[in-house]
Coordinates of C-alpha atoms and ligand atoms in Angstrom, one line a residue:
X28 CA -81.1 -7.0 237.6
X29 CA -80.2 -7.3 241.3
X30 CA -76.8 -8.5 242.6
X31 CA -78.5 -11.6 243.9
X32 CA -79.9 -12.4 240.5
X33 CA -76.6 -11.8 238.9
X34 CA -74.9 -14.2 241.3
X35 CA -77.5 -16.9 241.0
X36 CA -77.3 -16.7 237.2
X37 CA -73.5 -16.9 237.4
X38 CA -73.6 -19.9 239.7
X39 CA -75.9 -21.8 237.4
X40 CA -73.8 -20.9 234.4
X41 CA -70.6 -22.1 236.1
X42 CA -72.3 -25.5 236.7
X43 CA -73.2 -25.8 233.1
X44 CA -69.7 -25.0 232.0
X45 CA -68.3 -27.4 234.6
X46 CA -70.2 -30.2 232.8
X47 CA -67.9 -29.5 229.9
X48 CA -64.9 -29.5 232.0
X49 CA -64.5 -25.7 232.0
X50 CA -63.4 -23.7 235.0
X51 CA -65.0 -20.3 234.5
X52 CA -63.2 -18.7 237.5
X53 CA -59.8 -19.7 235.9
X54 CA -61.0 -18.2 232.6
X55 CA -61.9 -15.0 234.2
X56 CA -58.7 -14.8 236.1
X57 CA -56.8 -15.0 232.8
X58 CA -59.0 -12.4 231.2
X59 CA -58.2 -9.8 233.9
X60 CA -54.5 -10.0 232.8
X61 CA -55.2 -9.0 229.2
X62 CA -54.5 -5.3 228.3
X63 CA -56.1 -4.2 225.0
X64 CA -54.3 -1.4 223.3
X65 CA -57.2 1.0 222.6
X66 CA -56.5 3.3 219.6
X67 CA -56.6 7.1 220.4
X68 CA -57.7 7.9 216.8
X69 CA -61.4 6.8 217.2
X70 CA -61.8 9.8 219.5
X71 CA -61.1 12.5 217.0
X72 CA -61.5 10.9 213.5
X73 CA -57.7 10.4 213.1
X74 CA -57.0 14.2 213.0
X75 CA -54.3 14.6 215.7
X76 CA -53.2 17.9 217.1
X77 CA -51.0 19.4 214.5
X78 CA -53.9 21.6 213.4
X79 CA -53.3 21.0 209.7
X80 CA -57.0 21.5 209.2
X81 CA -57.1 18.5 206.9
X82 CA -58.9 15.3 207.5
X83 CA -56.8 12.2 207.1
X84 CA -56.3 11.1 203.4
X85 CA -53.2 9.2 202.2
X86 CA -55.1 6.0 202.0
X87 CA -57.3 6.5 205.1
X88 CA -60.8 7.8 205.1
X89 CA -63.2 8.6 207.9
X90 CA -66.9 9.1 207.2
X91 CA -69.6 10.7 209.3
X92 CA -69.9 13.9 211.3
X93 CA -71.5 13.0 214.6
X94 CA -71.1 15.9 216.9
X95 CA -68.6 15.9 219.8
X96 CA -65.2 15.0 218.3
X97 CA -62.3 15.6 220.7
X98 CA -60.5 18.8 219.6
X99 CA -57.7 19.0 222.2
X100 CA -55.5 16.5 224.1
X101 CA -57.5 17.3 227.2
X102 CA -60.8 16.5 225.6
X103 CA -59.4 13.3 224.1
X104 CA -58.1 12.2 227.5
X105 CA -61.4 13.0 229.2
X106 CA -63.3 11.1 226.6
X107 CA -61.1 8.1 226.9
X108 CA -61.4 8.2 230.7
X109 CA -65.2 8.1 230.2
X110 CA -64.8 5.1 227.9
X111 CA -62.5 3.0 230.2
X112 CA -64.8 3.6 233.1
X113 CA -67.2 1.4 231.2
X114 CA -64.8 -1.3 230.1
X115 CA -63.7 -4.1 232.5
X116 CA -60.0 -4.4 233.1
X117 CA -56.9 -2.3 232.7
X118 CA -56.0 -1.3 229.2
X119 CA -53.6 0.7 227.2
X120 CA -53.9 3.8 225.0
X121 CA -52.4 3.7 221.5
X122 CA -51.1 7.1 220.3
X123 CA -50.0 8.3 216.9
X124 CA -47.1 10.7 216.6
X125 CA -49.6 13.3 215.3
X126 CA -51.0 13.5 218.8
X127 CA -47.9 15.2 220.1
X128 CA -48.4 18.3 222.2
X129 CA -46.1 21.0 221.0
X130 CA -47.6 23.9 223.0
X131 CA -48.7 25.8 219.9
X132 CA -45.3 25.7 218.3
X133 CA -44.9 24.1 214.9
X134 CA -42.6 21.1 215.4
X135 CA -42.2 19.0 212.3
X136 CA -42.4 15.2 212.5
X137 CA -38.6 14.8 212.1
X138 CA -38.1 16.9 215.2
X139 CA -40.5 15.3 217.6
X140 CA -39.1 14.3 221.0
X141 CA -40.3 12.7 224.2
X142 CA -40.9 16.2 225.6
X143 CA -43.9 16.5 223.3
X144 CA -45.4 13.5 225.0
X145 CA -44.8 14.5 228.6
X146 CA -48.4 15.2 229.2
X147 CA -49.4 11.9 227.8
X148 CA -46.8 10.1 229.9
X149 CA -47.8 11.9 233.1
X150 CA -51.5 11.2 232.4
X151 CA -50.8 7.5 231.7
X152 CA -48.7 7.2 234.8
X153 CA -51.4 8.7 237.0
X154 CA -54.0 6.3 235.4
X155 CA -51.6 3.4 235.6
X156 CA -52.1 2.5 231.9
X157 CA -49.5 1.7 229.3
X158 CA -49.0 3.7 226.1
X159 CA -48.2 2.6 222.6
X160 CA -47.1 4.7 219.6
X161 CA -47.3 4.8 215.9
X162 CA -45.2 7.0 213.6
X163 CA -47.6 9.1 211.5
X164 CA -46.9 8.7 207.8
X165 CA -50.0 10.4 206.5
X166 CA -51.8 13.8 206.5
X167 CA -48.5 15.7 205.9
X168 CA -47.1 17.7 203.0
X169 CA -44.1 15.5 202.8
X170 CA -46.3 12.6 201.7
X171 CA -45.5 13.4 198.1
X172 CA -47.5 11.5 195.5
X173 CA -48.6 9.1 198.2
X174 CA -45.0 8.1 199.0
X175 CA -42.9 8.3 202.1
X176 CA -40.2 5.7 202.9
X177 CA -40.2 4.4 199.3
X178 CA -40.0 7.8 197.6
X179 CA -37.4 8.1 194.9
X180 CA -36.6 11.5 196.4
X181 CA -33.8 11.0 198.9
X182 CA -34.7 14.0 201.0
X183 CA -38.2 12.8 201.4
X184 CA -37.0 9.4 202.5
X185 CA -34.5 11.0 204.9
X186 CA -37.3 13.1 206.5
X187 CA -39.5 10.0 207.1
X188 CA -36.6 7.9 208.3
X189 CA -35.8 10.5 210.9
X190 CA -39.5 10.5 211.9
X191 CA -39.3 6.7 212.4
X192 CA -36.2 7.0 214.5
X193 CA -37.7 9.8 216.6
X194 CA -40.8 7.7 217.3
X195 CA -38.7 4.7 218.4
X196 CA -36.8 6.9 220.8
X197 CA -40.1 8.5 222.1
X198 CA -41.5 4.9 222.5
X199 CA -38.5 3.9 224.6
X200 CA -38.9 7.0 226.8
X201 CA -42.5 6.2 227.3
X202 CA -41.9 2.5 228.0
X203 CA -39.2 3.4 230.5
X204 CA -41.2 6.1 232.3
X205 CA -44.2 3.9 232.6
X206 CA -42.4 0.7 233.4
X207 CA -44.6 -0.9 230.6
X208 CA -43.0 -1.7 227.2
X209 CA -44.3 0.6 224.4
X210 CA -45.1 -1.0 221.1
X211 CA -44.2 1.3 218.2
X212 CA -46.0 0.2 215.1
X213 CA -45.0 1.4 211.6
X214 CA -47.5 1.6 208.8
X215 CA -46.9 3.6 205.6
X216 CA -49.4 4.3 202.8
X217 CA -46.9 4.0 199.9
X218 CA -48.3 2.5 196.8
X219 CA -49.7 3.1 193.3
X220 CA -53.1 3.9 192.0
X221 CA -52.4 2.3 188.7
X222 CA -50.3 -0.5 187.5
X223 CA -46.7 0.3 188.3
X224 CA -43.9 -0.3 185.9
X225 CA -41.5 -1.0 188.7
X226 CA -42.6 -3.0 191.7
X227 CA -39.0 -3.8 192.7
X228 CA -37.3 -0.5 193.3
X229 CA -39.8 0.9 195.8
X230 CA -39.5 -2.3 197.9
X231 CA -35.7 -2.1 197.8
X232 CA -35.9 1.5 198.9
X233 CA -38.3 0.5 201.7
X234 CA -35.9 -2.1 203.1
X235 CA -33.1 0.4 203.1
X236 CA -35.3 3.0 204.8
X237 CA -36.6 0.5 207.4
X238 CA -33.1 -0.7 208.1
X239 CA -32.0 2.9 208.8
X240 CA -35.0 3.4 211.1
X241 CA -34.3 0.2 213.0
X242 CA -30.5 0.6 213.1
X243 CA -30.3 2.5 216.5
X244 CA -30.3 -0.1 219.2
X245 CA -33.1 0.4 221.6
X246 CA -33.8 -1.6 224.8
X247 CA -36.6 -4.1 224.0
X248 CA -37.8 -3.8 227.6
X249 CA -38.8 -0.2 226.8
X250 CA -39.7 -0.3 223.1
X251 CA -40.8 -3.0 220.7
X252 CA -40.9 -2.4 217.0
X253 CA -43.6 -3.7 214.7
X254 CA -44.4 -3.4 211.0
X255 CA -47.9 -3.4 209.5
X256 CA -48.6 -4.8 206.0
X257 CA -51.5 -4.0 203.8
X258 CA -53.0 -5.2 200.6
X259 CA -54.3 -1.9 199.2
X260 CA -55.5 1.5 200.1
X261 CA -57.7 4.3 198.6
X262 CA -55.6 5.7 195.8
X263 CA -53.2 2.7 196.1
X264 CA -55.4 0.1 194.6
X265 CA -52.8 -1.5 192.2
X266 CA -49.7 -1.7 194.4
X267 CA -48.7 -1.5 198.0
X268 CA -45.0 -1.6 198.6
X269 CA -45.4 -2.8 202.2
X270 CA -47.4 -5.9 201.3
X271 CA -47.9 -8.9 203.6
X272 CA -45.1 -11.0 202.0
X273 CA -42.8 -8.0 202.2
X274 CA -43.2 -7.3 205.9
X275 CA -43.5 -10.9 206.9
X276 CA -40.1 -11.6 205.4
X277 CA -38.8 -8.3 206.9
X278 CA -40.0 -9.1 210.4
X279 CA -38.6 -12.6 210.3
X280 CA -35.2 -11.5 208.9
X281 CA -34.9 -8.5 211.2
X282 CA -36.5 -9.6 214.4
X283 CA -39.3 -7.0 214.5
X284 CA -42.9 -7.8 215.3
X285 CA -45.5 -8.0 212.6
X286 CA -48.9 -6.3 213.0
X287 CA -51.8 -8.2 211.4
X288 CA -54.7 -5.8 210.7
X289 CA -58.0 -7.5 210.2
X290 CA -58.9 -5.1 207.4
X291 CA -55.7 -5.4 205.3
X292 CA -56.4 -8.6 203.3
X293 CA -58.8 -9.9 200.7
X294 CA -62.3 -9.5 202.0
X295 CA -62.7 -13.3 202.5
X296 CA -59.3 -13.7 204.0
X297 CA -59.1 -13.8 207.8
X298 CA -56.2 -12.9 210.0
X299 CA -57.2 -15.7 212.5
X300 CA -55.5 -18.3 210.3
X301 CA -52.3 -16.3 210.0
X302 CA -51.7 -16.1 213.8
X303 CA -50.3 -19.6 214.3
X304 CA -48.4 -19.5 211.0
X305 CA -46.6 -16.3 211.8
X306 CA -46.0 -17.2 215.5
X307 CA -44.3 -20.4 214.5
X308 CA -41.5 -18.1 213.2
X309 CA -41.8 -14.9 215.2
X310 CA -41.7 -14.6 219.0
X311 CA -44.4 -12.0 219.2
X312 CA -47.0 -10.3 217.0
X313 CA -49.3 -7.3 217.2
X314 CA -52.9 -7.2 216.0
X315 CA -55.0 -4.4 214.7
X316 CA -58.5 -5.8 215.3
X317 CA -60.8 -4.0 213.0
X318 CA -63.9 -4.8 210.9
X319 CA -63.9 -4.3 207.2
X320 CA -67.2 -4.1 205.4
X321 CA -66.6 -4.9 201.7
X322 CA -63.2 -3.2 202.0
X323 CA -60.8 -2.0 204.7
X324 CA -63.6 0.3 206.0
X325 CA -62.6 0.2 209.7
X326 CA -66.0 -0.3 211.1
X327 CA -66.4 -0.6 214.9
X328 CA -65.5 -4.2 216.0
X329 CA -68.6 -6.3 216.6
X330 CA -68.9 -9.8 218.0
X331 CA -68.6 -11.5 214.6
X332 CA -67.5 -15.0 213.8
X333 CA -64.2 -13.6 212.5
X334 CA -63.6 -11.7 215.8
X335 CA -64.3 -14.9 217.7
X336 CA -62.0 -16.9 215.4
X337 CA -59.2 -14.4 216.2
X338 CA -59.8 -14.7 219.9
X339 CA -59.9 -18.5 219.7
X340 CA -56.6 -18.6 217.8
X341 CA -54.9 -16.4 220.4
X342 CA -56.3 -18.3 223.4
X343 CA -56.5 -21.9 222.1
X344 CA -53.0 -21.6 220.6
X345 CA -51.6 -20.4 224.0
X346 CA -50.5 -17.1 222.4
X347 CA -52.0 -14.6 224.9
X348 CA -48.5 -13.8 226.2
X349 CA -47.1 -13.3 222.7
X350 CA -49.8 -11.2 221.1
X351 CA -50.2 -7.5 221.6
X352 CA -53.9 -7.0 220.9
X353 CA -54.8 -3.6 219.6
X354 CA -57.9 -2.1 218.0
X355 CA -58.0 -0.1 214.8
X356 CA -61.2 1.5 213.6
X357 CA -62.7 4.9 213.2
X358 CA -66.4 5.6 212.8
X359 CA -67.4 9.3 212.9
X360 CA -71.1 8.5 212.4
X361 CA -71.8 7.5 216.0
X362 CA -70.9 8.6 219.5
X363 CA -67.1 8.1 219.6
X364 CA -67.0 7.2 223.2
X365 CA -69.6 4.5 222.6
X366 CA -67.5 3.3 219.6
X367 CA -64.6 2.7 221.9
X368 CA -66.8 1.0 224.5
X369 CA -68.6 -1.3 222.0
X370 CA -65.4 -2.4 220.2
X371 CA -63.3 -3.0 223.3
X372 CA -66.1 -4.8 225.2
X373 CA -66.6 -7.0 222.1
X374 CA -62.9 -7.8 222.0
X375 CA -63.0 -8.9 225.6
X376 CA -66.2 -10.8 225.1
X377 CA -64.6 -12.7 222.3
X378 CA -61.6 -13.5 224.5
X379 CA -63.8 -14.7 227.3
X380 CA -65.8 -16.9 225.0
X381 CA -62.6 -18.5 223.8
X382 CA -61.4 -18.9 227.4
X383 CA -64.6 -20.6 228.4
X384 CA -64.6 -23.1 225.5
X385 CA -64.2 -26.7 226.4
X386 CA -60.8 -26.6 224.6
X387 CA -59.3 -29.6 226.3
X388 CA -62.1 -31.8 225.2
X389 CA -62.1 -30.3 221.7
X390 CA -58.4 -31.0 221.3
X391 CA -58.7 -34.5 222.7
X392 CA -61.5 -35.3 220.2
X393 CA -59.4 -34.0 217.4
X394 CA -56.3 -35.9 218.4
X395 CA -58.2 -39.2 218.4
X396 CA -59.8 -38.4 215.0
X397 CA -63.2 -38.0 216.6
X398 CA -64.4 -35.1 214.4
X399 CA -68.0 -35.8 215.2
X400 CA -67.5 -34.9 218.9
X401 CA -65.4 -31.9 217.9
X402 CA -68.2 -30.5 215.7
X403 CA -70.9 -31.4 218.2
X404 CA -69.1 -29.6 221.1
X405 CA -68.2 -26.6 219.0
X406 CA -71.9 -26.2 218.3
X407 CA -73.0 -26.8 221.9
X408 CA -70.6 -24.1 223.0
X409 CA -72.6 -21.5 221.2
X410 CA -75.6 -21.8 223.5
X411 CA -73.9 -22.1 226.9
X412 CA -75.0 -19.3 229.2
X413 CA -72.2 -16.9 228.4
X414 CA -74.2 -13.8 229.0
X415 CA -74.4 -14.6 232.8
X416 CA -70.6 -15.0 232.9
X417 CA -70.0 -11.8 231.1
X418 CA -72.5 -9.9 233.2
X419 CA -71.0 -11.2 236.4
X420 CA -67.5 -10.3 235.1
X421 CA -68.6 -6.7 234.4
X422 CA -70.2 -6.5 237.8
X423 CA -67.2 -7.7 239.7
X424 CA -64.9 -5.5 237.8
X425 CA -67.0 -2.5 238.8
X426 CA -68.3 -1.5 235.4
X427 CA -72.0 -1.3 234.2
X428 CA -73.7 -4.6 233.5
X429 CA -75.4 -5.2 230.1
X430 CA -76.5 -2.1 228.2
X431 CA -76.3 0.1 231.4
X432 CA -73.1 1.7 230.1
X433 CA -75.1 3.3 227.3
X434 CA -77.0 5.6 229.6
X435 CA -73.6 6.7 231.0
X436 CA -72.4 7.6 227.5
X437 CA -75.6 9.4 226.7
X438 CA -75.2 11.4 229.9
X439 CA -71.7 12.3 229.0
X440 CA -72.8 13.3 225.5
X441 CA -75.4 15.6 227.0
X442 CA -73.1 17.1 229.7
X443 CA -69.9 17.3 227.6
X444 CA -69.8 16.3 224.0
X445 CA -72.9 18.2 222.8
X446 CA -71.4 21.4 224.1
X447 CA -68.4 21.2 221.8
X448 CA -70.2 22.7 218.8
Ligands
RNT18 C1 -54.0 1.9 207.9 C2 -53.5 1.1 209.0 C3 -53.1 1.9 210.2 C4 -54.0 3.1 210.5 C5 -53.7 3.8 211.8 C6 -54.4 5.1 211.9 O1 -54.7 1.1 207.0 O2 -54.5 0.2 209.5 O3 -52.9 1.1 211.3 O4 -55.3 2.7 210.5 O5 -52.4 3.8 212.0
ZN19 ZN1 -54.0 -0.9 211.3

């Protein structure tokens, strides 16, 4: 497609949207301000750089063995740079503590410091991107019987409390250095495979552990804390200490953020409906946008109805400024750079779709009880010339239009990924 064709298609599209009272230029302007926190762990199958030799476990599972996984921090950074060259806008990189660079020395997780993230910070600064962080409560010998912060063993709890504190401090150093607040998100796998005889004590221990982690005062301009609930995990099918109710109450009572992960609920339960409920009581939330297929399988995010519902809730509710949108999936059966590009572009498409909806008219119809008009317009929305708007957006943001990004990824695979053996 030529630039002229792109522009003509865009102009006609804008006219169609204007008929619905939608200002496409204003929508696009809004979209350029959104930074998606793109998860580092799609690039290397959640392995990190501690060289434990093990693949994840502790409630997480990655399947597939597509060649070209990033094996070093430099490879991961290079792969991510290739991905963001194909994604419109300026985004963030979401690290896990297990991606620390310890220069070949074994540094345990209770001894990590900002010095182990100095390469990440320097790189992010040079690329003008923000960083986020997650303490890593899995793939470690001190996850004993699937337990960390809820362990009945005080020494185990102490180890993991220290890890949490270290990560918050690292987060603050990152946020300060980059001038962009770091979100430190805590998820633990703790639970029971079979019916527990005591659901209470682990949760009481978890509150105590969390309170110890969050006790040190940290400047909220540098680091924000969030907690991530879950319904169940592999090997924790019967009980998860950090359930939704648990962390929702925790976040509200302690003033942390809450992370809603799209894969962490019953298969027919959507996080879209939770956003306005939770944001009525919390100033800010974080999202792990994911795609569960039958279970929390963490498939690459596609442009599904539930993704669109999430974006609509954020945009239509006026919550863009209060929602930290992050991605969380890991598919090792396809090109990992492509997985980043596909999922992030879909997240952005969903946001742009929501931003170009005739929301003023929809809300007006609803207010006056005219549900016929509401339904009619919601259906008309679906066939507006969105493709022309998205293509034009990619073009003006200097990234490939349409499927042209795929050839770039294929070239990178040939030149770089396929040589990794
Ligand atoms: C696990 C949680 C958690 C992880 C990442 C790797 O179910 O979703 O967010 O996926 O931290
Ligand atoms: Zn998650």
